[in-house]
């Protein structure tokens, strides 16, 4: 994870600020060129990559949910039929989503990220393209995180 810049920290700690935090989304279907979006009213270039202006939201699960059945969701405004066509190319393939957070004034400085997800359970209607986001690193973690070994816990063995 990256640390926030001094400029971003100051913006977060002020009551009012002119700084604008932007979420940049990159979606990559296995074997296809990635599509990039920014939740802004105009395109932006960050680190040499063009992000197209497009509304999208990332919804996190409720912390009050005790069943754990809710997932992280992505909803992209279906402003162009090519978005739907691009996503449908991913049927049966791995679809990756990366999110970075930048300041509009300093687009080449990544404030947070990249946060990597696997996009699944995609549905499309005339207004939005939606899907569930699964933590990309889920399969890299040991569950449970700790291990009981004879060396560390001789009384258990």
PDB file of C-alpha atoms in Angstrom:
ATOM      1  CA  UNK A   1       0.000   0.000   0.000  1.00  0.00           C
ATOM      2  CA  UNK A   2       1.116   3.516  -0.709  1.00  0.00           C
ATOM      3  CA  UNK A   3       1.240   6.329   1.798  1.00  0.00           C
ATOM      4  CA  UNK A   4      -0.844   9.423   1.150  1.00  0.00           C
ATOM      5  CA  UNK A   5       0.994  12.507  -0.028  1.00  0.00           C
ATOM      6  CA  UNK A   6       1.249  15.571   2.171  1.00  0.00           C
ATOM      7  CA  UNK A   7      -1.165  17.349  -0.176  1.00  0.00           C
ATOM      8  CA  UNK A   8      -3.777  14.582   0.174  1.00  0.00           C
ATOM      9  CA  UNK A   9      -3.451  14.457   3.970  1.00  0.00           C
ATOM     10  CA  UNK A  10      -3.929  18.220   4.196  1.00  0.00           C
ATOM     11  CA  UNK A  11      -7.009  18.013   1.947  1.00  0.00           C
ATOM     12  CA  UNK A  12      -8.533  15.258   4.094  1.00  0.00           C
ATOM     13  CA  UNK A  13      -7.947  17.210   7.312  1.00  0.00           C
ATOM     14  CA  UNK A  14      -9.488  20.487   6.111  1.00  0.00           C
ATOM     15  CA  UNK A  15     -13.146  21.374   6.530  1.00  0.00           C
ATOM     16  CA  UNK A  16     -13.193  22.578   2.916  1.00  0.00           C
ATOM     17  CA  UNK A  17     -10.767  21.949   0.078  1.00  0.00           C
ATOM     18  CA  UNK A  18     -10.401  22.520  -3.641  1.00  0.00           C
ATOM     19  CA  UNK A  19      -8.690  19.151  -4.055  1.00  0.00           C
ATOM     20  CA  UNK A  20     -10.632  16.489  -5.957  1.00  0.00           C
ATOM     21  CA  UNK A  21     -10.001  12.807  -5.300  1.00  0.00           C
ATOM     22  CA  UNK A  22     -10.573  10.679  -8.404  1.00  0.00           C
ATOM     23  CA  UNK A  23     -11.042   6.942  -8.651  1.00  0.00           C
ATOM     24  CA  UNK A  24      -9.426   5.401 -11.711  1.00  0.00           C
ATOM     25  CA  UNK A  25     -10.703   1.993 -12.777  1.00  0.00           C
ATOM     26  CA  UNK A  26      -8.934  -0.395 -15.142  1.00  0.00           C
ATOM     27  CA  UNK A  27     -10.765  -3.481 -16.372  1.00  0.00           C
ATOM     28  CA  UNK A  28      -8.835  -6.179 -18.177  1.00  0.00           C
ATOM     29  CA  UNK A  29     -10.358  -9.198 -19.849  1.00  0.00           C
ATOM     30  CA  UNK A  30      -7.856 -11.995 -20.346  1.00  0.00           C
ATOM     31  CA  UNK A  31      -6.347 -11.640 -23.835  1.00  0.00           C
ATOM     32  CA  UNK A  32      -7.857  -8.192 -24.521  1.00  0.00           C
ATOM     33  CA  UNK A  33      -6.556  -4.651 -24.169  1.00  0.00           C
ATOM     34  CA  UNK A  34      -7.611  -3.016 -20.878  1.00  0.00           C
ATOM     35  CA  UNK A  35     -10.326  -0.369 -20.652  1.00  0.00           C
ATOM     36  CA  UNK A  36      -9.794   2.528 -18.271  1.00  0.00           C
ATOM     37  CA  UNK A  37     -12.369   4.797 -16.641  1.00  0.00           C
ATOM     38  CA  UNK A  38     -12.224   7.754 -14.264  1.00  0.00           C
ATOM     39  CA  UNK A  39     -15.149   8.992 -12.185  1.00  0.00           C
ATOM     40  CA  UNK A  40     -14.817  12.512 -13.539  1.00  0.00           C
ATOM     41  CA  UNK A  41     -16.559  14.741 -16.069  1.00  0.00           C
ATOM     42  CA  UNK A  42     -13.530  14.777 -18.377  1.00  0.00           C
ATOM     43  CA  UNK A  43     -10.874  12.302 -19.471  1.00  0.00           C
ATOM     44  CA  UNK A  44      -7.595  12.282 -17.582  1.00  0.00           C
ATOM     45  CA  UNK A  45      -4.102  10.972 -18.235  1.00  0.00           C
ATOM     46  CA  UNK A  46      -2.333   9.348 -15.285  1.00  0.00           C
ATOM     47  CA  UNK A  47       1.126   7.816 -15.606  1.00  0.00           C
ATOM     48  CA  UNK A  48       0.847   7.806 -19.402  1.00  0.00           C
ATOM     49  CA  UNK A  49      -2.518   5.999 -19.456  1.00  0.00           C
ATOM     50  CA  UNK A  50      -5.739   7.630 -20.667  1.00  0.00           C
ATOM     51  CA  UNK A  51      -8.779   7.149 -18.434  1.00  0.00           C
ATOM     52  CA  UNK A  52     -12.153   7.847 -20.050  1.00  0.00           C
ATOM     53  CA  UNK A  53     -14.679   9.920 -18.104  1.00  0.00           C
ATOM     54  CA  UNK A  54     -17.474   7.625 -16.962  1.00  0.00           C
ATOM     55  CA  UNK A  55     -19.571   7.316 -13.849  1.00  0.00           C
ATOM     56  CA  UNK A  56     -19.024   4.231 -11.727  1.00  0.00           C
ATOM     57  CA  UNK A  57     -19.451   3.239  -8.108  1.00  0.00           C
ATOM     58  CA  UNK A  58     -17.857   0.653  -5.879  1.00  0.00           C
ATOM     59  CA  UNK A  59     -20.139  -0.455  -3.028  1.00  0.00           C
ATOM     60  CA  UNK A  60     -18.593  -2.105  -0.014  1.00  0.00           C
ATOM     61  CA  UNK A  61     -20.509  -4.649   2.083  1.00  0.00           C
ATOM     62  CA  UNK A  62     -22.357  -3.440   5.148  1.00  0.00           C
ATOM     63  CA  UNK A  63     -20.445  -3.996   8.367  1.00  0.00           C
ATOM     64  CA  UNK A  64     -23.760  -4.656  10.139  1.00  0.00           C
ATOM     65  CA  UNK A  65     -24.393  -7.755   8.046  1.00  0.00           C
ATOM     66  CA  UNK A  66     -23.761 -10.747  10.292  1.00  0.00           C
ATOM     67  CA  UNK A  67     -24.287 -13.411   7.631  1.00  0.00           C
ATOM     68  CA  UNK A  68     -21.323 -12.299   5.528  1.00  0.00           C
ATOM     69  CA  UNK A  69     -23.357 -12.824   2.354  1.00  0.00           C
ATOM     70  CA  UNK A  70     -22.940  -9.338   0.950  1.00  0.00           C
ATOM     71  CA  UNK A  71     -20.117  -8.708  -1.502  1.00  0.00           C
ATOM     72  CA  UNK A  72     -18.247  -5.749  -2.882  1.00  0.00           C
ATOM     73  CA  UNK A  73     -20.084  -4.521  -6.018  1.00  0.00           C
ATOM     74  CA  UNK A  74     -19.026  -2.502  -9.048  1.00  0.00           C
ATOM     75  CA  UNK A  75     -21.546  -0.601 -11.174  1.00  0.00           C
ATOM     76  CA  UNK A  76     -20.426   1.205 -14.347  1.00  0.00           C
ATOM     77  CA  UNK A  77     -22.762   3.543 -16.215  1.00  0.00           C
ATOM     78  CA  UNK A  78     -23.572   1.851 -19.519  1.00  0.00           C
ATOM     79  CA  UNK A  79     -22.920   4.973 -21.596  1.00  0.00           C
ATOM     80  CA  UNK A  80     -21.571   3.120 -24.608  1.00  0.00           C
ATOM     81  CA  UNK A  81     -22.605  -0.268 -26.008  1.00  0.00           C
ATOM     82  CA  UNK A  82     -18.906  -1.083 -26.448  1.00  0.00           C
ATOM     83  CA  UNK A  83     -18.587  -1.413 -22.653  1.00  0.00           C
ATOM     84  CA  UNK A  84     -21.145  -4.218 -22.648  1.00  0.00           C
ATOM     85  CA  UNK A  85     -19.492  -5.858 -25.656  1.00  0.00           C
ATOM     86  CA  UNK A  86     -16.095  -5.680 -23.966  1.00  0.00           C
ATOM     87  CA  UNK A  87     -17.376  -7.258 -20.752  1.00  0.00           C
ATOM     88  CA  UNK A  88     -19.258 -10.023 -22.588  1.00  0.00           C
ATOM     89  CA  UNK A  89     -15.956 -11.008 -24.241  1.00  0.00           C
ATOM     90  CA  UNK A  90     -14.910 -11.993 -20.735  1.00  0.00           C
ATOM     91  CA  UNK A  91     -17.474 -14.771 -20.377  1.00  0.00           C
ATOM     92  CA  UNK A  92     -15.504 -17.838 -19.321  1.00  0.00           C
ATOM     93  CA  UNK A  93     -12.303 -15.800 -18.904  1.00  0.00           C
ATOM     94  CA  UNK A  94     -10.708 -14.021 -15.974  1.00  0.00           C
ATOM     95  CA  UNK A  95     -11.800 -10.370 -15.682  1.00  0.00           C
ATOM     96  CA  UNK A  96      -9.518  -8.223 -13.522  1.00  0.00           C
ATOM     97  CA  UNK A  97     -10.384  -4.818 -12.067  1.00  0.00           C
ATOM     98  CA  UNK A  98      -7.792  -2.438 -10.627  1.00  0.00           C
ATOM     99  CA  UNK A  99      -8.627   0.773  -8.789  1.00  0.00           C
ATOM    100  CA  UNK A 100      -6.251   3.604  -7.984  1.00  0.00           C
ATOM    101  CA  UNK A 101      -7.024   6.869  -6.227  1.00  0.00           C
ATOM    102  CA  UNK A 102      -5.382  10.098  -7.380  1.00  0.00           C
ATOM    103  CA  UNK A 103      -5.783  13.828  -6.908  1.00  0.00           C
ATOM    104  CA  UNK A 104      -6.971  15.710 -10.001  1.00  0.00           C
ATOM    105  CA  UNK A 105      -4.186  18.266  -9.528  1.00  0.00           C
ATOM    106  CA  UNK A 106      -1.466  15.584  -9.436  1.00  0.00           C
ATOM    107  CA  UNK A 107      -2.704  12.728 -11.664  1.00  0.00           C
ATOM    108  CA  UNK A 108       0.687  11.002 -11.930  1.00  0.00           C
ATOM    109  CA  UNK A 109       0.934  10.520  -8.158  1.00  0.00           C
ATOM    110  CA  UNK A 110      -1.029   7.474  -6.984  1.00  0.00           C
ATOM    111  CA  UNK A 111      -2.422   8.220  -3.539  1.00  0.00           C
ATOM    112  CA  UNK A 112      -3.816   4.734  -2.906  1.00  0.00           C
ATOM    113  CA  UNK A 113      -3.646   1.479  -4.766  1.00  0.00           C
ATOM    114  CA  UNK A 114      -3.633  -0.311  -6.957  1.00  0.00           C
ATOM    115  CA  UNK A 115      -6.426  -2.294  -5.343  1.00  0.00           C
ATOM    116  CA  UNK A 116      -6.834  -5.486  -7.376  1.00  0.00           C
ATOM    117  CA  UNK A 117     -10.052  -7.453  -7.729  1.00  0.00           C
ATOM    118  CA  UNK A 118     -11.529 -10.289  -9.764  1.00  0.00           C
ATOM    119  CA  UNK A 119     -14.838  -9.292 -11.404  1.00  0.00           C
ATOM    120  CA  UNK A 120     -17.513 -12.010 -11.415  1.00  0.00           C
ATOM    121  CA  UNK A 121     -21.283 -12.449 -11.689  1.00  0.00           C
ATOM    122  CA  UNK A 122     -21.575  -9.674 -14.272  1.00  0.00           C
ATOM    123  CA  UNK A 123     -25.022  -8.485 -15.294  1.00  0.00           C
ATOM    124  CA  UNK A 124     -25.916  -5.860 -17.893  1.00  0.00           C
ATOM    125  CA  UNK A 125     -28.990  -3.725 -18.433  1.00  0.00           C
ATOM    126  CA  UNK A 126     -29.519  -0.538 -20.420  1.00  0.00           C
ATOM    127  CA  UNK A 127     -28.381   1.652 -17.506  1.00  0.00           C
ATOM    128  CA  UNK A 128     -25.453  -0.189 -15.897  1.00  0.00           C
ATOM    129  CA  UNK A 129     -22.917  -2.965 -16.108  1.00  0.00           C
ATOM    130  CA  UNK A 130     -22.666  -4.538 -12.643  1.00  0.00           C
ATOM    131  CA  UNK A 131     -20.655  -7.274 -11.021  1.00  0.00           C
ATOM    132  CA  UNK A 132     -19.192  -8.612  -7.797  1.00  0.00           C
ATOM    133  CA  UNK A 133     -15.612  -7.736  -6.878  1.00  0.00           C
ATOM    134  CA  UNK A 134     -13.576 -10.408  -5.124  1.00  0.00           C
ATOM    135  CA  UNK A 135     -10.299  -9.656  -3.421  1.00  0.00           C
ATOM    136  CA  UNK A 136      -7.508 -10.653  -5.823  1.00  0.00           C
ATOM    137  CA  UNK A 137      -5.230 -11.595  -2.940  1.00  0.00           C
ATOM    138  CA  UNK A 138      -7.756 -13.937  -1.300  1.00  0.00           C
ATOM    139  CA  UNK A 139      -6.058 -17.001  -2.752  1.00  0.00           C
ATOM    140  CA  UNK A 140      -2.610 -15.861  -1.553  1.00  0.00           C
ATOM    141  CA  UNK A 141      -3.572 -15.853   2.121  1.00  0.00           C
ATOM    142  CA  UNK A 142      -3.263 -18.687   4.600  1.00  0.00           C
ATOM    143  CA  UNK A 143      -6.506 -19.341   6.399  1.00  0.00           C
ATOM    144  CA  UNK A 144      -6.204 -19.424   9.301  1.00  0.00           C
ATOM    145  CA  UNK A 145      -3.394 -16.910   9.182  1.00  0.00           C
ATOM    146  CA  UNK A 146      -1.459 -18.405  12.087  1.00  0.00           C
ATOM    147  CA  UNK A 147      -0.237 -21.986  12.334  1.00  0.00           C
ATOM    148  CA  UNK A 148       0.129 -24.234  15.329  1.00  0.00           C
ATOM    149  CA  UNK A 149       3.421 -26.098  15.079  1.00  0.00           C
ATOM    150  CA  UNK A 150       5.098 -28.478  17.545  1.00  0.00           C
ATOM    151  CA  UNK A 151       7.996 -26.049  17.909  1.00  0.00           C
ATOM    152  CA  UNK A 152       5.797 -23.096  18.920  1.00  0.00           C
ATOM    153  CA  UNK A 153       3.061 -25.029  20.789  1.00  0.00           C
ATOM    154  CA  UNK A 154       4.600 -28.265  22.149  1.00  0.00           C
ATOM    155  CA  UNK A 155       1.689 -28.853  24.576  1.00  0.00           C
ATOM    156  CA  UNK A 156      -0.745 -29.369  21.689  1.00  0.00           C
ATOM    157  CA  UNK A 157       1.193 -32.261  20.206  1.00  0.00           C
TER     158      UNK A 157
END
